[in-house]
Coordinates of C-alpha atoms in Angstrom, one line a residue:
M1 CA 99.6 70.3 106.7
Q2 CA 100.5 72.1 103.3
N3 CA 96.5 73.5 103.0
I4 CA 97.3 75.4 106.6
C5 CA 100.3 77.0 105.3
L6 CA 98.6 78.3 102.2
F7 CA 95.7 79.4 104.3
N8 CA 98.1 81.1 106.5
F9 CA 100.0 82.8 103.5
N10 CA 96.7 84.0 102.0
Y11 CA 95.5 85.3 105.5
M12 CA 98.8 87.4 105.6
Q13 CA 98.2 88.8 101.9
K14 CA 95.1 89.9 103.2
L15 CA 96.5 92.0 105.9
K16 CA 99.0 93.7 103.8
Y17 CA 96.8 95.0 100.7
V18 CA 93.5 96.0 102.4
S19 CA 93.0 97.5 105.6
E20 CA 89.4 99.0 107.0
Y21 CA 90.1 102.5 105.0
S22 CA 93.0 102.1 102.7
L23 CA 93.4 99.9 99.8
L24 CA 97.1 99.3 98.1
V25 CA 96.8 100.1 94.4
H26 CA 99.5 99.7 91.6
T27 CA 99.3 102.6 89.0
R28 CA 101.2 103.2 85.5
Q29 CA 101.9 107.1 86.4
Y30 CA 102.6 106.1 89.7
G31 CA 103.5 102.7 90.9
L32 CA 102.4 101.1 93.6
I33 CA 100.3 103.4 96.3
R34 CA 98.2 103.2 99.0
I35 CA 95.1 105.4 98.8
K36 CA 93.1 106.4 102.0
C37 CA 89.4 106.6 102.3
P38 CA 87.2 108.6 101.1
F39 CA 88.8 108.3 97.5
K40 CA 86.8 108.6 94.6
V41 CA 85.1 106.4 92.0
I42 CA 83.6 106.3 88.8
V43 CA 80.6 103.6 87.9
I44 CA 81.6 101.0 85.4
K45 CA 78.8 98.8 85.7
S46 CA 75.4 99.8 85.8
K47 CA 73.4 99.3 89.1
S48 CA 69.8 99.7 89.6
E49 CA 70.8 102.3 92.4
L50 CA 74.0 103.6 91.0
T51 CA 74.1 106.1 88.2
Y52 CA 76.6 105.1 85.1
K53 CA 79.7 107.5 85.0
K54 CA 78.5 108.9 88.5
R55 CA 81.1 109.6 90.9
Y56 CA 81.4 108.5 94.5
E57 CA 83.3 108.0 97.2
V58 CA 84.3 105.0 98.7
E59 CA 83.8 105.5 102.2
R60 CA 85.2 102.0 103.5
V61 CA 87.0 99.3 102.3
I62 CA 85.8 95.4 103.2
Q63 CA 87.2 92.3 102.6
S64 CA 85.1 89.8 102.5
S65 CA 85.5 86.2 104.2
D66 CA 86.4 85.0 100.7
Y67 CA 88.4 87.2 99.8
K68 CA 86.9 89.9 97.3
I69 CA 86.9 93.4 97.7
L70 CA 83.8 95.3 98.8
Y71 CA 83.7 99.3 98.7
Q72 CA 81.2 101.1 101.2
I73 CA 79.4 104.1 99.5
Q74 CA 76.7 105.8 101.1
G75 CA 76.1 103.1 103.8
N76 CA 75.9 100.2 101.1
T77 CA 78.1 98.2 99.9
Y78 CA 79.5 97.2 96.1
R79 CA 81.9 95.1 94.5
Y80 CA 85.2 96.7 93.7
N81 CA 85.0 95.8 90.0
T82 CA 82.0 97.8 89.6
F83 CA 83.8 101.0 90.2
K84 CA 87.3 102.7 88.4
I85 CA 89.3 104.5 91.3
L86 CA 90.1 107.6 90.3
I87 CA 93.5 109.3 91.5
S88 CA 93.9 113.0 91.3
K89 CA 97.6 114.1 90.8
R90 CA 100.1 113.6 93.5
K91 CA 101.4 117.1 95.2

């Protein structure tokens, strides 16, 4: 019974922090904010089809069945840790 409660808790966390077109992130400068797609990222880990240090726009945020966060960029999906999110100044 305890495992079922843990699963439900994890499922609820999934719903709060990631949606198809937004992501809740914590920054030093702004604290906790929700960023909405499209948002800009820069490549920090080389991949054959991605250019290192090149900027891309995330079209969609996907959370896999094992709770990994993926970004959809130019129709392809990549793990979140391949990129650094670029946040512009708030108005």
